[in-house]
Coordinates of C-alpha atoms and ligand atoms in Angstrom, one line a residue:
M1 CA -26.7 -3.3 27.3
K2 CA -28.7 -5.7 25.1
L3 CA -28.7 -5.8 21.3
E4 CA -32.4 -5.2 21.2
E5 CA -32.0 -1.9 22.9
L6 CA -30.0 -0.4 20.0
K7 CA -31.7 2.5 18.2
H8 CA -29.6 2.4 15.0
P9 CA -31.1 -0.2 12.6
G10 CA -28.0 -0.3 10.4
L11 CA -25.8 -0.9 13.4
K12 CA -28.1 -3.7 14.7
K13 CA -28.1 -5.4 11.3
W14 CA -24.3 -5.2 11.1
I15 CA -23.9 -6.8 14.6
E16 CA -26.5 -9.5 13.8
E17 CA -24.5 -10.4 10.7
A18 CA -21.3 -10.6 12.7
V19 CA -23.0 -12.8 15.3
S20 CA -24.1 -15.3 12.7
L21 CA -20.6 -15.3 11.1
M22 CA -18.6 -15.5 14.3
S23 CA -20.9 -17.6 16.5
P24 CA -20.1 -16.2 20.0
N25 CA -21.7 -17.6 23.1
A26 CA -23.1 -14.2 24.1
V27 CA -23.3 -10.6 22.9
E28 CA -22.8 -7.5 25.0
V29 CA -23.0 -3.9 24.0
C30 CA -20.5 -1.9 26.1
D31 CA -21.8 1.0 28.2
G32 CA -18.4 2.4 29.3
T33 CA -19.1 2.3 33.0
Q34 CA -16.6 1.5 35.8
S35 CA -18.5 -1.6 36.7
E36 CA -18.1 -2.8 33.1
Y37 CA -14.3 -2.2 33.3
D38 CA -14.2 -4.1 36.6
R39 CA -16.1 -7.0 35.1
M40 CA -13.6 -7.2 32.2
I41 CA -10.7 -7.3 34.7
K42 CA -12.5 -10.0 36.8
A43 CA -13.0 -12.1 33.6
L44 CA -9.3 -11.7 32.8
L45 CA -8.3 -12.6 36.4
D46 CA -10.5 -15.7 36.3
A47 CA -8.9 -16.7 32.9
G48 CA -5.5 -16.4 34.5
L49 CA -4.4 -13.6 32.1
A50 CA -4.2 -10.7 34.5
T51 CA -2.0 -10.4 37.6
P52 CA -3.2 -7.8 40.2
L53 CA -0.3 -5.5 41.3
N54 CA 0.3 -4.5 44.9
A55 CA -2.8 -2.5 45.8
E56 CA -0.9 -0.1 48.1
K57 CA 1.8 0.7 45.6
R58 CA -0.2 0.6 42.5
P59 CA -3.9 0.6 43.1
N60 CA -6.2 -0.8 40.5
C61 CA -3.3 -1.8 38.3
F62 CA -2.9 -5.1 36.4
L63 CA -0.1 -6.8 34.6
F64 CA -0.6 -9.0 31.4
R65 CA 1.9 -11.2 29.6
S66 CA 1.2 -11.7 25.9
D67 CA 2.2 -14.6 23.7
P68 CA 5.8 -14.2 22.5
S69 CA 4.5 -14.2 19.0
D70 CA 2.2 -11.3 19.7
V71 CA 4.2 -8.4 21.1
A72 CA 4.0 -5.5 18.7
R73 CA 2.3 -4.2 15.6
V74 CA 2.8 -6.6 12.7
E75 CA 3.5 -4.3 9.7
N76 CA 4.0 -7.2 7.3
R77 CA 0.5 -8.5 8.1
T78 CA -1.1 -5.0 7.8
Y79 CA -3.0 -4.3 4.6
I80 CA -4.5 -1.3 2.8
A81 CA -7.1 -3.1 0.6
S82 CA -8.2 -0.3 -1.7
K83 CA -9.9 -1.3 -4.9
S84 CA -6.9 -0.3 -6.9
Q85 CA -3.4 -1.3 -5.8
D86 CA -2.1 2.1 -7.0
D87 CA -4.3 3.8 -4.4
A88 CA -2.5 1.9 -1.6
G89 CA 0.9 3.0 -3.1
P90 CA 4.3 1.5 -2.8
T91 CA 4.6 1.7 1.0
N92 CA 1.6 -0.4 1.9
N93 CA 0.8 -4.1 1.6
W94 CA -2.1 -4.6 -0.7
I95 CA -4.5 -7.4 -1.4
D96 CA -7.6 -7.1 -3.5
P97 CA -10.5 -6.3 -1.1
A98 CA -12.8 -9.0 -2.4
E99 CA -10.1 -11.6 -2.1
L100 CA -9.0 -10.4 1.4
K101 CA -12.6 -10.4 2.6
K102 CA -13.1 -13.9 1.3
T103 CA -10.0 -15.1 3.2
M104 CA -10.9 -13.3 6.4
T105 CA -14.5 -14.3 6.3
G106 CA -13.2 -17.8 6.3
L107 CA -11.1 -17.0 9.4
Y108 CA -13.9 -15.2 11.1
S109 CA -16.3 -18.1 10.6
G110 CA -17.0 -19.5 14.0
C111 CA -14.0 -17.6 15.5
M112 CA -15.8 -16.5 18.7
K113 CA -17.1 -20.0 19.7
G114 CA -16.9 -20.3 23.4
R115 CA -16.4 -16.5 23.9
T116 CA -18.5 -13.4 24.4
M117 CA -18.7 -10.8 21.6
Y118 CA -18.4 -7.3 22.9
V119 CA -19.6 -4.4 20.8
I120 CA -17.6 -1.2 21.8
P121 CA -19.2 2.1 20.7
F122 CA -16.2 4.6 20.9
S123 CA -15.5 8.2 20.0
M124 CA -12.2 9.3 18.8
G125 CA -12.1 12.9 20.1
P126 CA -14.4 14.5 22.8
V127 CA -17.9 13.0 22.4
G128 CA -19.9 15.2 20.1
S129 CA -17.0 17.4 18.9
D130 CA -17.2 18.4 15.3
I131 CA -13.8 17.0 14.7
A132 CA -14.5 13.7 16.5
K133 CA -15.4 10.4 14.7
I134 CA -17.3 7.4 16.0
G135 CA -16.1 3.8 15.7
M136 CA -17.8 0.5 16.6
E137 CA -15.4 -2.3 17.5
I138 CA -16.7 -5.8 17.7
T139 CA -14.2 -7.9 19.7
D140 CA -13.9 -11.2 21.6
S141 CA -11.2 -9.8 24.0
P142 CA -12.1 -8.4 27.4
Y143 CA -8.5 -7.1 27.5
V144 CA -9.3 -5.0 24.4
V145 CA -12.5 -3.7 26.0
A146 CA -10.6 -2.6 29.2
N147 CA -7.8 -0.9 27.1
M148 CA -10.4 0.8 24.9
H149 CA -12.1 2.2 28.0
I150 CA -8.8 3.9 28.8
M151 CA -7.6 4.9 25.3
T152 CA -11.0 6.2 23.9
R153 CA -14.4 7.4 25.1
V154 CA -16.6 4.4 25.3
G155 CA -20.3 3.7 25.9
T156 CA -23.9 4.8 25.9
K157 CA -23.0 8.5 25.5
V158 CA -21.4 7.6 22.1
L159 CA -24.6 5.8 21.0
D160 CA -26.6 8.8 22.0
V161 CA -24.6 11.0 19.6
L162 CA -24.8 8.4 16.9
G163 CA -28.6 8.5 17.0
S164 CA -30.5 6.2 14.6
D165 CA -28.6 6.9 11.4
G166 CA -25.2 8.4 12.3
F167 CA -22.0 7.4 10.6
Y168 CA -19.5 5.1 12.3
V169 CA -16.4 3.2 11.2
P170 CA -17.2 -0.5 11.6
C171 CA -14.3 -2.5 13.1
F172 CA -14.1 -6.2 13.4
H173 CA -11.6 -7.7 15.8
S174 CA -11.0 -11.3 16.9
V175 CA -8.1 -12.8 18.7
G176 CA -8.6 -15.8 16.4
K177 CA -8.7 -18.5 19.1
P178 CA -12.2 -20.1 19.5
L179 CA -12.7 -22.2 22.6
A180 CA -13.9 -25.8 22.4
E181 CA -16.6 -27.0 24.7
G182 CA -15.2 -26.7 28.3
E183 CA -11.9 -25.2 27.1
E184 CA -10.6 -22.1 28.9
D185 CA -7.7 -19.8 28.3
N186 CA -6.1 -21.0 31.4
G187 CA -3.4 -18.3 31.6
K188 CA -2.4 -18.6 27.9
W189 CA -2.8 -15.3 25.9
P190 CA -5.1 -16.1 23.1
C191 CA -4.0 -15.3 19.5
A192 CA -3.6 -16.9 16.1
P193 CA -0.3 -17.9 14.5
I194 CA 1.5 -15.2 12.6
E195 CA 0.5 -16.4 9.2
D196 CA -3.2 -16.1 10.1
K197 CA -2.9 -12.5 11.5
Y198 CA -4.4 -9.8 9.3
I199 CA -4.8 -6.1 10.2
S200 CA -6.8 -5.0 7.2
H201 CA -8.2 -1.6 6.1
F202 CA -10.8 -1.0 3.4
P203 CA -10.4 2.7 2.7
E204 CA -13.3 3.1 0.3
T205 CA -15.9 1.5 2.6
R206 CA -14.1 2.9 5.8
E207 CA -13.9 -0.6 7.3
I208 CA -11.3 -2.2 9.6
W209 CA -11.0 -6.0 9.9
S210 CA -8.4 -7.3 12.4
Y211 CA -7.8 -11.0 13.1
G212 CA -5.4 -13.0 15.1
S213 CA -3.6 -10.5 17.4
G214 CA -4.6 -9.2 20.8
Y215 CA -1.8 -6.6 21.1
G216 CA -1.7 -2.8 21.0
G217 CA -2.3 -1.2 17.6
N218 CA -3.3 -4.5 16.0
A219 CA -6.3 -4.8 18.4
L220 CA -7.1 -1.4 19.9
L221 CA -8.6 -0.4 16.6
G222 CA -9.3 3.3 17.5
K223 CA -5.6 4.1 17.5
K224 CA -3.5 3.4 14.4
C225 CA -6.2 1.7 12.4
L226 CA -9.0 4.3 12.7
A227 CA -7.3 7.5 13.9
L228 CA -4.5 7.2 11.4
R229 CA -5.0 4.8 8.5
I230 CA -8.7 5.3 7.9
A231 CA -8.7 8.9 9.2
S232 CA -5.9 9.9 6.8
V233 CA -8.2 8.9 3.9
L234 CA -11.1 10.8 5.5
A235 CA -8.8 13.8 5.9
R236 CA -7.7 13.7 2.3
D237 CA -11.3 13.5 1.1
E238 CA -12.5 16.2 3.5
G239 CA -9.6 18.7 3.5
W240 CA -8.0 18.2 6.9
L241 CA -5.0 16.4 8.5
A242 CA -4.8 13.2 10.5
E243 CA -1.2 12.9 11.7
H244 CA 1.1 10.8 13.9
M245 CA 1.9 13.8 16.0
L246 CA 2.1 14.7 19.7
I247 CA 0.5 18.0 20.8
L248 CA 2.3 20.3 23.2
K249 CA 1.3 23.5 25.0
I250 CA 4.2 25.8 25.7
T251 CA 4.0 28.9 28.0
S252 CA 6.9 31.4 27.9
P253 CA 8.1 33.2 31.0
Q254 CA 6.0 36.2 29.8
G255 CA 2.9 34.0 30.0
E256 CA 2.4 33.8 26.3
V257 CA 1.0 30.4 25.1
K258 CA 1.7 28.5 21.8
Y259 CA 0.8 25.0 20.8
V260 CA 3.0 22.8 18.6
T261 CA 2.6 19.4 17.2
G262 CA 5.4 16.9 16.4
A263 CA 5.8 13.9 14.2
F264 CA 8.4 11.3 15.2
P265 CA 8.6 7.7 14.1
S266 CA 7.6 5.1 16.7
A267 CA 9.8 4.8 19.8
C268 CA 11.6 8.1 19.3
G269 CA 10.5 9.5 22.7
K270 CA 7.3 11.2 21.6
T271 CA 5.6 10.5 24.9
N272 CA 8.7 11.9 26.7
L273 CA 8.7 15.1 24.7
A274 CA 4.9 15.4 25.2
M275 CA 5.4 15.5 29.0
L276 CA 8.7 17.3 29.2
V277 CA 9.7 19.1 32.4
P278 CA 11.7 22.1 31.1
T279 CA 15.1 22.9 32.5
L280 CA 14.9 26.5 31.1
P281 CA 13.7 28.8 33.9
G282 CA 10.2 30.2 33.6
W283 CA 9.1 28.0 30.7
K284 CA 6.2 25.6 31.1
V285 CA 5.3 22.6 28.9
E286 CA 1.9 20.9 29.2
T287 CA 0.5 17.9 27.3
V288 CA -2.5 17.9 24.9
G289 CA -1.6 14.6 23.2
D290 CA 1.3 12.2 22.9
D291 CA 0.7 10.3 19.7
I292 CA -2.0 11.5 17.3
A293 CA -3.3 14.9 16.2
W294 CA -6.4 15.6 14.0
M295 CA -6.2 19.1 12.6
K296 CA -8.8 21.3 10.8
F297 CA -8.7 24.9 9.7
G298 CA -10.9 27.2 11.8
A299 CA -13.0 30.1 10.5
D300 CA -10.0 32.4 11.5
G301 CA -7.7 30.6 9.0
R302 CA -5.7 28.9 11.7
L303 CA -5.2 25.2 12.1
Y304 CA -6.8 23.7 15.2
A305 CA -5.8 20.3 16.6
I306 CA -7.5 17.8 18.9
N307 CA -6.1 14.7 20.4
P308 CA -8.5 11.9 19.4
E309 CA -7.3 9.6 22.2
A310 CA -8.1 9.6 25.9
G311 CA -5.1 7.7 27.2
F312 CA -1.4 6.9 26.7
F313 CA -0.2 3.6 25.3
G314 CA 3.4 4.2 26.1
V315 CA 6.6 2.2 25.7
A316 CA 7.6 1.2 29.3
P317 CA 11.4 0.4 29.0
G318 CA 13.4 3.5 29.3
T319 CA 10.7 5.4 31.1
N320 CA 11.9 6.7 34.5
D321 CA 11.9 9.8 36.7
D322 CA 14.6 11.4 34.6
S323 CA 13.3 10.6 31.1
N324 CA 9.6 11.1 31.9
K325 CA 8.6 12.0 35.5
N326 CA 5.1 12.9 34.4
A327 CA 4.6 9.5 32.7
M328 CA 5.8 7.8 35.9
E329 CA 3.2 9.8 37.9
S330 CA 0.5 9.0 35.3
I331 CA 0.9 5.3 35.7
K332 CA 0.6 5.1 39.6
K333 CA -3.0 3.9 39.5
N334 CA -5.7 2.6 37.2
T335 CA -3.1 1.4 34.7
I336 CA -2.8 -1.7 32.5
F337 CA 0.8 -3.0 32.1
T338 CA 1.7 -5.5 29.4
N339 CA 4.9 -7.5 29.1
C340 CA 6.7 -5.8 32.0
G341 CA 8.6 -7.6 34.8
L342 CA 6.9 -8.4 38.1
T343 CA 8.8 -7.8 41.3
E344 CA 8.6 -9.8 44.6
D345 CA 6.6 -7.0 46.2
G346 CA 4.0 -7.1 43.4
D347 CA 5.1 -4.1 41.4
I348 CA 6.2 -3.7 37.8
W349 CA 9.8 -3.3 36.6
W350 CA 11.6 -2.7 33.3
E351 CA 15.0 -2.0 31.9
Q352 CA 16.1 1.6 32.7
I353 CA 13.3 2.2 35.2
G354 CA 15.9 4.0 37.3
H355 CA 16.6 1.3 40.0
G356 CA 17.2 -2.4 40.5
A357 CA 14.5 -4.7 41.5
P358 CA 13.8 -5.5 45.2
G359 CA 14.1 -9.0 46.7
K360 CA 15.8 -12.0 45.3
E361 CA 13.7 -12.9 42.3
I362 CA 11.7 -11.3 39.6
I363 CA 9.3 -12.7 37.0
D364 CA 10.1 -11.7 33.4
W365 CA 7.6 -10.9 30.6
K366 CA 7.5 -14.6 29.6
G367 CA 6.5 -15.6 33.2
Q368 CA 10.0 -17.1 34.0
K369 CA 11.6 -16.6 37.4
K370 CA 15.0 -14.8 37.2
P371 CA 17.4 -13.3 39.7
A372 CA 16.3 -9.8 40.6
P373 CA 18.5 -7.3 38.8
Q374 CA 20.7 -5.1 41.1
T375 CA 20.8 -2.2 38.6
D376 CA 18.2 -1.2 36.0
K377 CA 20.1 -2.8 33.1
S378 CA 20.0 -6.4 31.8
P379 CA 22.4 -8.1 29.4
K380 CA 21.3 -8.0 25.8
G381 CA 18.9 -10.9 25.0
E382 CA 18.1 -11.4 28.7
E383 CA 15.7 -8.5 29.2
I384 CA 13.1 -8.8 32.0
A385 CA 10.6 -6.6 30.2
H386 CA 10.0 -6.9 26.5
A387 CA 11.5 -4.0 24.6
N388 CA 8.0 -3.1 23.5
A389 CA 6.3 -3.6 26.9
R390 CA 3.6 -1.0 27.4
F391 CA 1.5 0.9 29.9
T392 CA -2.1 2.0 29.2
A393 CA -3.0 4.9 31.4
P394 CA -5.8 7.5 31.4
A395 CA -4.5 10.9 30.0
R396 CA -6.4 12.7 32.8
Q397 CA -3.9 11.2 35.3
C398 CA -1.0 13.1 33.8
P399 CA 0.1 15.9 36.2
V400 CA 0.8 18.2 33.2
I401 CA -2.3 17.5 31.1
A402 CA -3.3 20.9 29.7
S403 CA -6.7 22.1 31.0
E404 CA -7.9 22.5 27.4
W405 CA -6.9 19.0 26.3
E406 CA -10.6 18.0 25.8
D407 CA -11.7 21.3 24.2
P408 CA -13.9 20.2 21.3
K409 CA -12.7 23.2 19.2
G410 CA -9.1 22.0 19.5
V411 CA -6.0 24.2 20.1
P412 CA -4.5 26.6 17.4
I413 CA -1.1 25.3 16.1
S414 CA 1.9 27.6 15.6
A415 CA 4.5 25.0 14.6
F416 CA 5.1 21.5 13.4
L417 CA 8.1 19.5 14.4
F418 CA 9.5 16.6 12.4
G419 CA 12.3 14.4 13.7
G420 CA 13.8 10.9 14.0
R421 CA 16.7 9.1 15.5
R422 CA 19.6 10.2 13.3
P423 CA 23.1 9.5 14.6
S424 CA 24.7 11.8 12.0
T425 CA 24.1 14.6 9.5
I426 CA 20.9 16.1 10.8
P427 CA 21.3 19.2 13.0
L428 CA 19.7 19.8 16.4
V429 CA 17.1 22.0 14.9
N430 CA 16.4 23.5 11.4
Q431 CA 13.6 25.8 10.4
S432 CA 12.2 25.3 6.9
K433 CA 12.4 28.2 4.5
G434 CA 8.6 27.9 3.8
W435 CA 5.7 25.5 3.6
I436 CA 6.9 23.4 0.7
H437 CA 10.4 23.2 2.0
G438 CA 8.7 22.0 5.3
V439 CA 6.8 19.4 3.4
F440 CA 10.1 18.3 1.8
M441 CA 11.6 17.9 5.3
G442 CA 8.6 15.8 6.4
S443 CA 8.8 13.7 3.3
I444 CA 12.5 12.7 3.9
T445 CA 12.1 12.0 7.7
G446 CA 14.0 8.9 8.6
S447 CA 15.0 7.0 11.8
E448 CA 16.9 4.1 13.1
V449 CA 14.5 1.2 13.4
T450 CA 13.6 0.2 17.0
A451 CA 11.6 -2.5 18.7
A452 CA 8.1 -0.9 18.4
V453 CA 7.6 -3.1 15.4
I454 CA 8.5 -6.6 14.5
S455 CA 11.1 -6.1 11.7
D456 CA 14.4 -7.5 10.6
Q457 CA 15.7 -3.9 10.1
V458 CA 16.4 -3.0 13.7
G459 CA 19.3 -0.6 13.9
Q460 CA 19.2 0.5 10.2
I461 CA 17.9 3.9 9.1
R462 CA 14.5 3.7 7.4
R463 CA 12.8 6.6 5.7
D464 CA 9.5 7.2 7.5
P465 CA 7.9 10.3 5.8
F466 CA 6.0 12.4 8.3
A467 CA 6.4 9.4 10.7
M468 CA 3.4 8.0 8.7
L469 CA 5.1 5.2 6.8
P470 CA 3.1 2.4 8.6
F471 CA 0.0 4.6 9.1
C472 CA -0.9 6.3 5.8
G473 CA -4.1 4.7 4.4
Y474 CA -3.4 5.7 0.8
H475 CA -0.6 6.4 -1.7
M476 CA 2.2 8.4 0.0
G477 CA 2.8 10.5 -3.1
D478 CA -0.8 11.6 -3.0
Y479 CA -0.4 12.3 0.8
F480 CA 2.5 14.7 0.0
K481 CA 0.3 16.3 -2.6
H482 CA -2.4 16.7 0.0
W483 CA 0.0 18.6 2.3
I484 CA 1.2 20.8 -0.5
K485 CA -2.4 21.6 -1.5
L486 CA -3.5 22.6 2.0
G487 CA -0.6 25.1 2.2
Q488 CA -1.3 26.5 -1.3
K489 CA -5.0 26.9 -0.4
A490 CA -4.2 28.8 2.8
E491 CA -1.9 31.0 0.9
A492 CA -4.4 31.6 -1.9
E493 CA -6.9 32.6 0.8
G494 CA -4.5 35.1 2.2
N495 CA -3.8 33.0 5.3
G496 CA -0.3 31.9 4.5
D497 CA 1.1 33.7 7.5
K498 CA -1.2 31.7 9.8
L499 CA 0.1 28.4 8.6
P500 CA 2.2 26.6 11.3
K501 CA 6.0 27.1 10.8
I502 CA 7.9 23.9 10.2
F503 CA 11.0 22.6 12.0
F504 CA 13.2 19.5 11.9
V505 CA 14.8 18.4 15.1
N506 CA 17.2 15.7 16.0
W507 CA 18.0 14.8 19.7
F508 CA 20.0 11.7 18.7
R509 CA 23.2 12.9 17.1
K510 CA 26.2 10.7 18.1
D511 CA 29.9 11.7 18.2
K512 CA 32.8 9.6 16.7
D513 CA 32.9 7.4 19.8
G514 CA 29.2 6.6 19.5
K515 CA 28.1 8.8 22.4
F516 CA 25.0 11.0 22.3
M517 CA 26.1 14.7 21.8
W518 CA 22.9 16.2 23.1
P519 CA 21.4 15.3 26.6
G520 CA 17.8 15.4 25.3
Y521 CA 14.8 15.0 27.6
S522 CA 14.3 18.1 29.7
E523 CA 17.1 20.0 27.9
N524 CA 15.0 19.8 24.7
S525 CA 13.1 22.8 26.3
R526 CA 16.0 25.0 25.0
V527 CA 15.2 24.0 21.5
L528 CA 11.4 24.4 22.1
A529 CA 12.1 28.0 23.4
W530 CA 14.1 28.8 20.2
I531 CA 11.2 27.4 18.1
F532 CA 8.6 29.3 20.1
E533 CA 10.5 32.6 19.4
R534 CA 11.1 31.8 15.8
C535 CA 7.3 31.5 15.4
D536 CA 7.2 35.3 16.1
N537 CA 10.3 35.9 13.9
K538 CA 12.4 36.4 17.0
A539 CA 15.5 34.5 18.2
N540 CA 18.8 34.6 16.3
Y541 CA 19.1 32.4 13.3
M542 CA 21.4 32.0 10.2
E543 CA 20.3 31.1 6.7
T544 CA 22.1 28.0 5.4
P545 CA 21.7 25.8 2.3
I546 CA 19.4 23.4 4.3
G547 CA 17.3 25.8 6.2
N548 CA 17.5 28.3 9.1
L549 CA 19.7 27.2 12.0
P550 CA 20.3 28.8 15.4
K551 CA 23.2 31.3 15.4
P552 CA 25.9 30.3 17.8
G553 CA 24.8 31.4 21.2
A554 CA 21.1 31.5 20.2
I555 CA 20.5 28.3 22.2
E556 CA 22.4 28.4 25.5
A557 CA 24.4 25.2 26.0
P558 CA 23.1 22.8 28.7
A559 CA 25.5 22.1 31.6
G560 CA 28.4 19.8 30.4
I561 CA 27.9 20.6 26.7
S562 CA 30.8 22.6 25.2
A563 CA 30.5 25.5 22.8
D564 CA 32.3 23.3 20.2
T565 CA 29.7 20.6 20.5
M566 CA 26.9 23.1 20.3
E567 CA 28.4 24.5 17.1
E568 CA 28.7 21.0 15.6
L569 CA 25.1 20.3 16.5
C570 CA 23.9 23.5 14.9
S571 CA 26.0 23.6 11.7
V572 CA 25.6 22.1 8.3
D573 CA 27.5 18.9 7.5
I574 CA 27.8 19.7 3.8
E575 CA 29.3 16.3 2.8
G576 CA 26.7 14.4 4.9
W577 CA 23.9 16.4 3.3
K578 CA 25.2 15.7 -0.2
K579 CA 24.9 12.0 0.6
E580 CA 21.5 12.6 2.1
I581 CA 20.2 14.3 -1.0
A582 CA 21.7 11.6 -3.2
D583 CA 20.0 8.9 -1.2
V584 CA 16.7 10.7 -1.4
R585 CA 17.1 11.2 -5.2
Q586 CA 18.3 7.6 -5.9
N587 CA 16.5 5.5 -3.4
H588 CA 13.6 7.3 -1.7
Y589 CA 11.7 9.6 -4.1
P590 CA 11.7 7.1 -7.1
K591 CA 9.6 4.7 -5.0
F592 CA 6.7 7.1 -5.4
G593 CA 6.9 7.2 -9.2
D594 CA 5.0 9.9 -11.0
K595 CA 2.9 10.6 -7.9
L596 CA 5.9 12.3 -6.3
P597 CA 4.8 16.0 -6.5
K598 CA 7.1 18.0 -8.8
E599 CA 7.3 20.7 -6.1
L600 CA 9.4 18.2 -4.0
Y601 CA 11.8 17.5 -6.8
A602 CA 12.2 21.2 -7.2
E603 CA 13.1 21.5 -3.5
L604 CA 15.6 18.7 -3.9
D605 CA 17.2 20.5 -6.8
A606 CA 17.3 23.8 -5.0
I607 CA 19.0 22.3 -1.9
E608 CA 21.5 20.5 -4.0
K609 CA 22.3 23.7 -5.8
R610 CA 22.8 25.6 -2.6
L611 CA 25.0 22.8 -1.2
N612 CA 27.2 22.9 -4.3
G613 CA 27.2 26.7 -4.4
Ligands
LIG701 C1 2.8 3.6 18.9 C2 3.6 3.4 17.7 O1 2.5 2.6 19.6 O2 3.8 4.4 17.0 O3 2.4 4.7 19.2 O4 4.1 2.3 17.4
LIG702 MN1 2.7 6.1 17.6

């Protein structure tokens, strides 16, 4: 589609200004069609950036290798540029918006020379849904266009909903690698050096400016930038919730249905949980979303969630038929793979895929030939796939996608789960005593740091409140307050009993020999069943100082797990919790200064008292 055909004068002007700043060779407005997707892939094949996979094994699938400097979200180059630094809060990087725009305008100047500028009209959420929002991404990366086709709803249908004066979130993206006359990418992933990468958000003007990275959340701006950082600000202002949560549909053996959402820090198995195959007889789990939930109260006082995305951008290593059979099925066709290994027979491979690689040689994510691994493990430091290698697959390909996953009204939520990788202290499951206690649980969520983000903290525990630490677009203390206020409002309106119940789960407890005590994956269905029944005030539980835990026997032990282990997993480690509380009091809560809601200090005091009593 041509620029002249656009019916939205504001949008046209914005694009024209971007063209004059960025100097692309050509401009294309994306229509979202299959032929457009195919054209992007062809351009990427011609540039030597895409490798087609074996068409019989994996039809219409392509592998990409990024630059080793561009493999994950760059949190230390991600900015919340609100007018006042205090509004960004202590957990976000901040630069004055005028100064940041000046620096980035300099970088954007001429940045698309030799490239085509693509304008991607996209909808987060089903096109036309009341909960959905429209974004407009300007990018010079056909890889981004192809991924956005999968991850969001793209094209002319979005422009139709936008009309001539609709609201959209303007998003700039450039890989930051202009091409000189006659120069081509020639197989080299284009990006800018780390010190020139900026992933910037301007919350007051609802703008996103990204420069220098072509990878994942840095470049696919609908996901973390719009659907979480900017949307969290919109949600605060408009009275709803934009959360880093999966959405599950659970059906009991009696055919009763409940929906739950779950917040887990990056790389804690959210995609696996979202597609779980239950071991508990008669129970069914289906997927509504695997990463983000947008939730609004309905006229009936219940909270309704939509998945704003249309695809899965999942971590590949560790995904196999045992950990996530449904993801393995979802990626059999029409999928983009990034930074995986390439086998001799033209298929992808990664660590813990469940089998060794065929043939004699394999090509690793850096494009180097290596001996084909006989098992699915590689020595540390010699991995074939990057630890944050990803697949981008359409959600509709998931065998257990719930039929209502695109319902514009959303699905009514009965429970929220919070969790993280916690080798000690935190029990298998713990129900909050009420809304504010639940907000307290969310606020102290922590996890071992993994490879989803470039960081020097890998292996340490970092507090990641509500799994939103890298994704909250404003002061986290105000965010806690927003959660408290929503619950108080529902209670004041007589809808307190319709609020989702809140649970904390931990699949990652380790014993003294460092072995996982709980098998996880499909066996997590036992915990989900207990949660399901607790939502109706059924299932045996015991009150403890930290919350309501399953009574011994309330969750049947999976094969191979002793009654003693179950008891340890479902009991209160008083000494461990005293340390946890002390850490929250000394190191975590003070970060938020006087914005930390007093209700949360009151919860902390109450738990401490119960632990000492
Ligand atoms: C993700 C993340 O990619 O949370 O979903 O890092
Ligand atoms: Mn995520």
